[in-house]
Coordinates of C-alpha atoms in Angstrom, one line a residue:
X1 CA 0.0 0.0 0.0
X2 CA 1.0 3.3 -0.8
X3 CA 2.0 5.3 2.6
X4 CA -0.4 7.7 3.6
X5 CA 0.9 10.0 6.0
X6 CA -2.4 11.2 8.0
X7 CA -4.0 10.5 11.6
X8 CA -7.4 9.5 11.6
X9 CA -10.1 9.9 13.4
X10 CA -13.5 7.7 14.2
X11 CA -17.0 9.4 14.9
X12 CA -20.5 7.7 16.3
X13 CA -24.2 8.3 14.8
X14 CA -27.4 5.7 14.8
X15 CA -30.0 5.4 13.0
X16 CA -31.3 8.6 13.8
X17 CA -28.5 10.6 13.2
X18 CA -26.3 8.8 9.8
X19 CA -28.6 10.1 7.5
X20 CA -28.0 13.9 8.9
X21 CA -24.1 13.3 8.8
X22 CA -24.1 11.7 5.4
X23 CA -26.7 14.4 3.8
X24 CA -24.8 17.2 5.4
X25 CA -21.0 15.8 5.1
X26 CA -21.0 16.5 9.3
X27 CA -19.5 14.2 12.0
X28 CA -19.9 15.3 15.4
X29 CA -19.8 14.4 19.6
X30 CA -20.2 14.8 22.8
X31 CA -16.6 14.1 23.0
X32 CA -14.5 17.6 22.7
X33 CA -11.7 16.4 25.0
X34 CA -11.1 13.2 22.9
X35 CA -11.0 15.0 19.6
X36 CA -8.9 18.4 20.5
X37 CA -6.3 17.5 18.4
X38 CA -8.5 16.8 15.2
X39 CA -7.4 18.9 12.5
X40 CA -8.1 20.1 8.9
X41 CA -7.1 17.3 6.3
X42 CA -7.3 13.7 9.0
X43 CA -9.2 11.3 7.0
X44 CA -12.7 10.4 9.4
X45 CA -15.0 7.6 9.3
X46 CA -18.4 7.1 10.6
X47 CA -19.7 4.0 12.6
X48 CA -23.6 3.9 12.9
X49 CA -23.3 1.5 16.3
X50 CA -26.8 0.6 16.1
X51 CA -26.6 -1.6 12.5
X52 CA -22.4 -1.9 13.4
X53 CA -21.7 0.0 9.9
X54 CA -18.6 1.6 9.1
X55 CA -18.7 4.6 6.4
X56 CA -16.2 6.8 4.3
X57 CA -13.4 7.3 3.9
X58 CA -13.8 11.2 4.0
X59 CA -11.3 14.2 4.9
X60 CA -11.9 16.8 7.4
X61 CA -12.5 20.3 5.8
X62 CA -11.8 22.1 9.0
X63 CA -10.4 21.9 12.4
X64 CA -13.1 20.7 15.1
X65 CA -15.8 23.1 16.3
X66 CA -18.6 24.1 18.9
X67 CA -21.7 24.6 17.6
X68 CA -23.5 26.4 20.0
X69 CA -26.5 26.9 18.3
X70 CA -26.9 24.3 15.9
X71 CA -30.0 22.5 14.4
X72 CA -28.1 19.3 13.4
X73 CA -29.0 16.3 15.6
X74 CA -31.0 17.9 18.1
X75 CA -28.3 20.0 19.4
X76 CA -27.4 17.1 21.6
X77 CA -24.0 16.9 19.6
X78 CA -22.1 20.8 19.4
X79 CA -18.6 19.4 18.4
X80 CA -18.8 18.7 14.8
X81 CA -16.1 18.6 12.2
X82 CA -17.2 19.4 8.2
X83 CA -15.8 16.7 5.9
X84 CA -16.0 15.6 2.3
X85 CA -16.1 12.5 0.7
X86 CA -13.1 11.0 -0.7
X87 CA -14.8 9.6 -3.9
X88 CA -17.8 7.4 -3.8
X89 CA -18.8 6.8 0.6
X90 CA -18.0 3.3 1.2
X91 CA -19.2 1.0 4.1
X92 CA -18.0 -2.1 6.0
X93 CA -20.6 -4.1 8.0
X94 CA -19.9 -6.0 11.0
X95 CA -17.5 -3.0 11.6
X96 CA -16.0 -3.3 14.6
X97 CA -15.5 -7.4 14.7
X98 CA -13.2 -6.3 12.0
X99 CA -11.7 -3.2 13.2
X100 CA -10.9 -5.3 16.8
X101 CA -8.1 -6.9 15.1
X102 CA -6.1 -3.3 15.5
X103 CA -7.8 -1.1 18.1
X104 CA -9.4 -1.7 21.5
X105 CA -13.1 -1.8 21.5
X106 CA -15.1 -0.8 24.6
X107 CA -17.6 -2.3 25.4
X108 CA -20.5 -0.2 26.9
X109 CA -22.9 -3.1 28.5
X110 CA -25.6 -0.5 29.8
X111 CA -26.4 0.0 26.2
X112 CA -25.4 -3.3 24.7
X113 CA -23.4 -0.6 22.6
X114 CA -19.5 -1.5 21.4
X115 CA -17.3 1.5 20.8
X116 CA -14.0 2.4 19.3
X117 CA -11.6 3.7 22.0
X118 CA -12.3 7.5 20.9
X119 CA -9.8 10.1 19.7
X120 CA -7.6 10.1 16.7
X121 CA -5.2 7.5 15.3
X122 CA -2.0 7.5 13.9
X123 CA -1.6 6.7 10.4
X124 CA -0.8 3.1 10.7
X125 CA -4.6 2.5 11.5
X126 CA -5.7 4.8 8.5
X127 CA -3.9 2.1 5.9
X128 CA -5.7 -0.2 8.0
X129 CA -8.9 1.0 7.6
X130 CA -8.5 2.1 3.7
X131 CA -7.0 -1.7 3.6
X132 CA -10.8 -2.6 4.3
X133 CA -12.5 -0.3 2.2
X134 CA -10.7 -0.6 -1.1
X135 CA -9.2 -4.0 -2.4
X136 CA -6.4 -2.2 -4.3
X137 CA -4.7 1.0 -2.5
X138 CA -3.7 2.8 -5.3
X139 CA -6.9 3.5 -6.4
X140 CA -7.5 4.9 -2.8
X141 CA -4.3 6.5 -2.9
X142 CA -5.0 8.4 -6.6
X143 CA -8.4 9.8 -5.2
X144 CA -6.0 11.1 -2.1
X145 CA -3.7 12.8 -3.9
X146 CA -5.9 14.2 -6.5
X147 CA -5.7 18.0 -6.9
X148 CA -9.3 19.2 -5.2
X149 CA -7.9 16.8 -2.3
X150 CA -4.4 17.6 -2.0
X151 CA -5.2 21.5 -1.0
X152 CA -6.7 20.0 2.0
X153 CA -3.4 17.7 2.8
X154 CA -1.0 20.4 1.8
X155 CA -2.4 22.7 4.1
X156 CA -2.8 20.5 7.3
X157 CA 1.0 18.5 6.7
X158 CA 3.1 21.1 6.3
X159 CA 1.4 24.2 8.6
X160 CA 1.8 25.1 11.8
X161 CA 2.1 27.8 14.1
X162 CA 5.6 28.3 16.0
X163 CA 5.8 30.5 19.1
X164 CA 9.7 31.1 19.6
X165 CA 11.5 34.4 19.9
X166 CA 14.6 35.5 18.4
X167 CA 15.1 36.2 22.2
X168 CA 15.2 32.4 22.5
X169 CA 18.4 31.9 20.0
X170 CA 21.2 32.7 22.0
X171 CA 24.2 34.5 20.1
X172 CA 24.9 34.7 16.6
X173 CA 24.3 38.5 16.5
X174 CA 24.9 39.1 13.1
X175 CA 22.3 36.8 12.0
X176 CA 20.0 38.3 14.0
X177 CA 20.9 42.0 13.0
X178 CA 20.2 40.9 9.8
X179 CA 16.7 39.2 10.4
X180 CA 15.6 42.4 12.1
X181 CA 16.8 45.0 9.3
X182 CA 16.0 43.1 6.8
X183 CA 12.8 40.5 6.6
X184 CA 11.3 41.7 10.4
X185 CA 11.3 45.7 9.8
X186 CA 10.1 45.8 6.2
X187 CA 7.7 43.5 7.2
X188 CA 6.7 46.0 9.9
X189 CA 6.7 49.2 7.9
X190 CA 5.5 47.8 4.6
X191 CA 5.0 51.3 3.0
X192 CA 8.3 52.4 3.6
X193 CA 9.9 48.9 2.1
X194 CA 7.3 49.7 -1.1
X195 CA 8.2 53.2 -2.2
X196 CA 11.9 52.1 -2.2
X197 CA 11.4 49.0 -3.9
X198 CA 12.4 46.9 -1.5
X199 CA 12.0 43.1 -1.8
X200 CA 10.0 42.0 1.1
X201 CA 11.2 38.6 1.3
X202 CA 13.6 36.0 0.2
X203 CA 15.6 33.3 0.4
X204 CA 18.4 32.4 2.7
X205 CA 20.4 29.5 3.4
X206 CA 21.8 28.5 7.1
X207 CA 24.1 26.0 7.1
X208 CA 26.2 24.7 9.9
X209 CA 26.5 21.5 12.4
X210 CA 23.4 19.9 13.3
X211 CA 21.7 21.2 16.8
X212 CA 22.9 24.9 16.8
X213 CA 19.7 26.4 16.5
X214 CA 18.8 27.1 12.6
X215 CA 15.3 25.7 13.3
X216 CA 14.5 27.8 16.1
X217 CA 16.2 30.7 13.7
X218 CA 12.9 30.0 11.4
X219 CA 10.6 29.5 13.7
X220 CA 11.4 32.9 15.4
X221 CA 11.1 34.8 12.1
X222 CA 7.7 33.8 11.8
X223 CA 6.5 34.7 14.7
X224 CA 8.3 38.2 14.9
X225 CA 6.2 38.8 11.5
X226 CA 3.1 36.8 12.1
X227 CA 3.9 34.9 9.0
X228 CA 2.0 31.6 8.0
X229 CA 4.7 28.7 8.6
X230 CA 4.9 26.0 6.6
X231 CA 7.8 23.1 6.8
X232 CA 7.9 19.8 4.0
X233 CA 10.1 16.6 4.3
X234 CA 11.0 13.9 1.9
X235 CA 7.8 12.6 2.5
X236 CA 6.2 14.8 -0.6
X237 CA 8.5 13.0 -2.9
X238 CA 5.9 10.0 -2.2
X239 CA 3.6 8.9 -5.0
X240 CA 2.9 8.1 -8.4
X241 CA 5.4 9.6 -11.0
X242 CA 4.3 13.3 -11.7
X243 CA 2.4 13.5 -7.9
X244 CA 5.5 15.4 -6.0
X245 CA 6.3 17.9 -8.4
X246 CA 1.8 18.4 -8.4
X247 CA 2.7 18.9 -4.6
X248 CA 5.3 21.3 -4.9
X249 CA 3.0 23.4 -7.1
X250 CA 0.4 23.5 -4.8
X251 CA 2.1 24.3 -1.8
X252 CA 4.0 27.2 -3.6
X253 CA 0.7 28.6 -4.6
X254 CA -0.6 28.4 -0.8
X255 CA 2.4 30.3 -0.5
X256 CA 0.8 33.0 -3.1
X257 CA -2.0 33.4 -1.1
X258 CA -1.0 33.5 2.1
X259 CA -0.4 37.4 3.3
X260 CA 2.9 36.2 4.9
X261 CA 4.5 33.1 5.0
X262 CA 7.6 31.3 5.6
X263 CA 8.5 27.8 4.0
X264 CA 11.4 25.8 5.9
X265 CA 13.5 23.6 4.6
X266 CA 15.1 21.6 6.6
X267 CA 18.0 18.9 6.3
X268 CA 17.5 21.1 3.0
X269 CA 20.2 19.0 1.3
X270 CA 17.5 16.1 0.4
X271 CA 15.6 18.7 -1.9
X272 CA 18.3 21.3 -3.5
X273 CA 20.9 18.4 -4.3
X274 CA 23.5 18.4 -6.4
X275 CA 21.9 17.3 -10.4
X276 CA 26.0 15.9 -10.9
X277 CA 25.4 12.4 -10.8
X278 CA 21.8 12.7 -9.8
X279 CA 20.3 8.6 -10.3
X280 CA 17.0 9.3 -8.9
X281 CA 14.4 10.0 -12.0
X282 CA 12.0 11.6 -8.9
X283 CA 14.5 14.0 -8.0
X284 CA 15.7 14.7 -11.8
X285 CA 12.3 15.9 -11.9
X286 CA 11.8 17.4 -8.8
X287 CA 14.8 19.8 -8.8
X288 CA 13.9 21.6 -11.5
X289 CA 10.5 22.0 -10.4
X290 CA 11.6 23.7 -7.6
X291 CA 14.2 26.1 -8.9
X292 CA 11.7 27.6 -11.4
X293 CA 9.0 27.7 -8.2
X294 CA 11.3 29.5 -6.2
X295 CA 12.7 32.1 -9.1
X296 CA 9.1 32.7 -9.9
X297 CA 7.9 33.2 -6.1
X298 CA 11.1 36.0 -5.8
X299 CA 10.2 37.9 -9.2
X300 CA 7.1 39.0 -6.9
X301 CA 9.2 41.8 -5.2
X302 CA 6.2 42.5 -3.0
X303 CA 5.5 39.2 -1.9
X304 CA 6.1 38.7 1.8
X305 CA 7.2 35.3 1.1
X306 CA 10.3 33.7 3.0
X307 CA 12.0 30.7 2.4
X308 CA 14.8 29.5 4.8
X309 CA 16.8 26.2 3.9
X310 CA 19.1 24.3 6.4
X311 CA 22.1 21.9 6.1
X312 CA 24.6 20.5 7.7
X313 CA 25.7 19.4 4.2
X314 CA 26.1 22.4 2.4
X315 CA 28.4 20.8 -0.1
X316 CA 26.0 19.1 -1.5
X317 CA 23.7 21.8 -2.7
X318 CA 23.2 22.3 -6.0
X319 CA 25.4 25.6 -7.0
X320 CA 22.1 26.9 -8.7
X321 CA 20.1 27.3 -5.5
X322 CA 22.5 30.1 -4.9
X323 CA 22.4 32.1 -7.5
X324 CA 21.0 36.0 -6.9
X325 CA 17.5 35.3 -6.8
X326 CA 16.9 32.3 -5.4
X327 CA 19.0 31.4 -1.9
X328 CA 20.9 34.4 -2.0
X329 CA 21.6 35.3 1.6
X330 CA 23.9 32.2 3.4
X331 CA 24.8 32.3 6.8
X332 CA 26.8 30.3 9.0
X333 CA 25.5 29.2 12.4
X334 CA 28.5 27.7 13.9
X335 CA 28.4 25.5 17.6
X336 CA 28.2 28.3 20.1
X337 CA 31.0 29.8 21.7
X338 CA 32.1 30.8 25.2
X339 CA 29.7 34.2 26.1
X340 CA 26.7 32.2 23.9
X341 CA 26.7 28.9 25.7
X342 CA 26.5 31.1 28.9
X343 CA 23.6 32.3 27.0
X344 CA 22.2 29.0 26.3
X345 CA 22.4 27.9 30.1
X346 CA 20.4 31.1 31.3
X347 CA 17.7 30.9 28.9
X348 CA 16.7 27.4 29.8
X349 CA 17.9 27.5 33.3
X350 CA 15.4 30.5 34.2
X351 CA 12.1 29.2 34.5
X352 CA 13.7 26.0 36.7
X353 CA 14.0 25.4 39.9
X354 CA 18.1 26.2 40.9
X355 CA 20.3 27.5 43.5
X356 CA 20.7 30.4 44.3
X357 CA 24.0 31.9 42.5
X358 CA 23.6 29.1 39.8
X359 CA 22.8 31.9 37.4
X360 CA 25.4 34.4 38.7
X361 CA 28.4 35.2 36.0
X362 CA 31.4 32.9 37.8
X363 CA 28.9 30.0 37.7
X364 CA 28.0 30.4 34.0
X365 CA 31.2 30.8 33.0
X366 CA 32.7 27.6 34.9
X367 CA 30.2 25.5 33.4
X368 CA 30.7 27.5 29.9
X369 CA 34.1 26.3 30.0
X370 CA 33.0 22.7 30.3
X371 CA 31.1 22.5 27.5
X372 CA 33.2 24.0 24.7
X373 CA 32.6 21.7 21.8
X374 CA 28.9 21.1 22.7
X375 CA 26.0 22.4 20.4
X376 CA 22.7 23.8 21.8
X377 CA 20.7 20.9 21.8
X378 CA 23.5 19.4 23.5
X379 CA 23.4 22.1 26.1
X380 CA 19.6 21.6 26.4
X381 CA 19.8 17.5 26.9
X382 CA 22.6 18.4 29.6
X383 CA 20.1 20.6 31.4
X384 CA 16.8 18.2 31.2
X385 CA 19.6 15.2 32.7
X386 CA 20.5 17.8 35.5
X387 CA 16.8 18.5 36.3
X388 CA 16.5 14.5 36.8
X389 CA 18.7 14.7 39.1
X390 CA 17.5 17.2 41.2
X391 CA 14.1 15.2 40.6
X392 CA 15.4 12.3 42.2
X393 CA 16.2 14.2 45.6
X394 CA 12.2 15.6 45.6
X395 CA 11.6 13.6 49.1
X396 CA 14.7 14.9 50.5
X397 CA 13.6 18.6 50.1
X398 CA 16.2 18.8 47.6
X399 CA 14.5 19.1 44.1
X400 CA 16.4 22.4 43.0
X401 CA 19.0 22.1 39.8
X402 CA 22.6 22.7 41.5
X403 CA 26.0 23.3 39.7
X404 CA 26.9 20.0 40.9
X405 CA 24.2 18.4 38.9
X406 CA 24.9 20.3 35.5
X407 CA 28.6 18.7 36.2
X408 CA 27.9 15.2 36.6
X409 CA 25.3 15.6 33.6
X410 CA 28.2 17.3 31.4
X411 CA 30.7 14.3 32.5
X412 CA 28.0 11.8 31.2
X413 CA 27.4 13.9 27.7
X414 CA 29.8 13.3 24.6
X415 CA 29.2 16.1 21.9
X416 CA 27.0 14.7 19.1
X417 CA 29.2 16.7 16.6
X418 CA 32.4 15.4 15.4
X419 CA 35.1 17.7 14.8
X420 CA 36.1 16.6 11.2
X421 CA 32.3 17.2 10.5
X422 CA 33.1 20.6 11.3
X423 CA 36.1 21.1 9.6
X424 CA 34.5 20.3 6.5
X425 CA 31.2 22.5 6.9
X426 CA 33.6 25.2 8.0
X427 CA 35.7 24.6 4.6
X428 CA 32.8 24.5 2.4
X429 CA 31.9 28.3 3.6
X430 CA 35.4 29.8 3.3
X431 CA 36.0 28.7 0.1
X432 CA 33.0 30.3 -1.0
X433 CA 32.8 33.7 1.2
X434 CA 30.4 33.2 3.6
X435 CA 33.0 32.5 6.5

């Protein structure tokens, strides 16, 4: 079976209530808590527990909602979700016999009723399910990534909202001087960036060893400018021949219509490869695809549109991604030094639980010097094995992070970035300027 890379998510009606969620493409419950996390583009099904009837598949339209005043079902049901069919509604009978070889079922003797556990389901049980429904995948899997259904995938795989603060990346000033002149204030004064023709925008490239903070460097940006922030993964290269450059397309013209928006790359090294050598007809056709996307998207001078890629391979990136209008702005984000690993430690020390003169200058720095060679996430998994420490002494009055602890966790911790890894990330960017 082709993978499909969605959670789903089961509703309840009877008798009563399937023929108003079939003739109104509406699932809904009682059960808000179970379904929080149900978002636009999770493939639903339907069980009518009364005749033990599975329907769908079909995709959810829209996040989950309350209904306050609503004339579907009686009222008795205000959570509902709008869906559409994928293709023609199918049905399984004896639904959850079958469905019991994979999920739980409760069993619910006061009303002789049997129930799916409820909530949403990774996307193992979804092939399950569409297993049962259609006797050959792919023609599940063509109806699924057919155009009028893709905007709703595109939109729900690769959006999200990130909360982080360039006050949460420690260091790397320059970068961040940059970020503020350049994407953050014309973003902010948009009238200004207009009448002199500045391009709002752009693409930049951070390269460096993995764990020193080029995610958080994206995520921050969109915040600052309220930007719509959307991240893909190898996973669109998925499909039927033709389908991942039809994905690219459409998520560069949710890009178009988004007011602001920022598309992450990351591990960008996958998608702007080097065409020398290239053995992967996929990617042959994929690369191209996206250079003439992302010249097109730039041409826009007003378009608030930002795309950041990251590697820890720079080398090899295909020379074309950097040419003036595409990935034109590179920056090195190197493993933090001495003042910004002090940084690092006071940022994620601050909201714990330490002693007192932990966070005092002489502390910082002593522990500083013990981690020279370690990257930010490093720093980070040395702090969450120090707070499990100081967990440990909770019935001894004791649970507060000491310098003692952040020792013994530094004496357990090997740097996850080798030093010839460096070396050669650090040659790539001299030879070509950017260092």
């Amino acid at each position: 079976m082709e993978q499909i890379n969605l959670p789903c998510f089961v509703m309840y009606c009877t008798n009563s209530t399937e023929s108003e969620c079939l003739a109104n493409n509406v699932l809904a419950t009682n059960y808000k808590w179970a379904y929080s996390d149900l978002k636009k583009g999770y493939i639903g099904f339907l069980i009518n527990v009364s005749q033990d009837i599975l329907y769908g598949p079909f995709i959810a339209t829209e996040p989950i909602k309350f209904v306050q005043s609503s004339e579907l079902f009686g009222g008795k049901f205000p959570y509902q979700v709008k869906v559409k069919p994928i293709g023609e509604v199918k049905k399984i009978n004896n639904a959850t016999t079958l469905l019991s070889r994979f999920l739980k079922i409760k069993y619910l003797p006061d009303k002789n009723l049997r129930f799916l556990e409820h909530g949403t389901y990774g996307s193992e049980i979804t092939e399950k399910i569409i297993g049962l429904l259609y006797e050959k995948s792919s023609d599940f899997y063509k109806l699924l990534t057919s155009e009028n259904i893709n905007t709703q995938l595109i939109q729900q795989t690769f959006d999200k909202e990130p909360s982080v603060s360039l006050d949460q990346v420690a260091g790397l000033k320059e970068i961040k001087d940059f970020i503020k002149k350049r994407i953050i204030e014309p973003y902010q004064d948009v009238k200004y960036a207009e009448i002199l023709g500045l391009r709002v925008g752009g693409g930049i490239l951070l390269f460096g060893p993995p764990g020193t903070g080029k995610t958080l460097i994206a995520e921050a940006i969109s915040n600052h400018i309220e930007a719509k922030f959307y991240e893909i993964n190898p996973s669109i290269i998925v499909g039927f021949p033709g389908e991942a450059e039809k994905k690219i397309e459409l998520i560069f013209n949710f890009l178009r219509r988004e007011p602001r928006a920022i598309l992450f790359l990351d591990e960008a090294e996958w998608i702007l490869c080097r065409r020398d050598n290239l053995t992967s007809s996929v990617m042959q056709r994929v690369i191209p695809t996206l250079l003439a996307q992302v010249s097109q998207i730039f041409k826009d001078r007003k378009k608030p549109v930002v795309i950041i890629a990251a590697t820890n391979k720079p080398h090899l990136i295909d020379p074309a991604f950097l040419r003036s209008g595409r990935f034109d702005k590179v920056f090195y984000v190197p493993l933090p030094d001495f003042e910004s690993r002090k940084e690092i430690l006071k940022i994620h020390l601050s909201n714990r639980a330490c002693e007192n003169d932990l966070l005092e200058d002489k502390q910082l720095s002593l522990l500083s010097r013990k981690l020279n060679g370690f990257s930010g996430a490093d720093i980070l998994g040395i702090i969450e094995e120090a707070a499990y420490f100081a967990f440990e002494r909770r019935n001894y009055g004791d649970a507060i992070i000491t310098f003692d602890d952040l020792s013994e966790a530094i004496s357990n911790f090997k740097p996850s970035v080798n030093s010839d890894d460096v070396k050669t990330i650090e040659q790539w960017g001299i030879e070509r300027g950017y260092i």
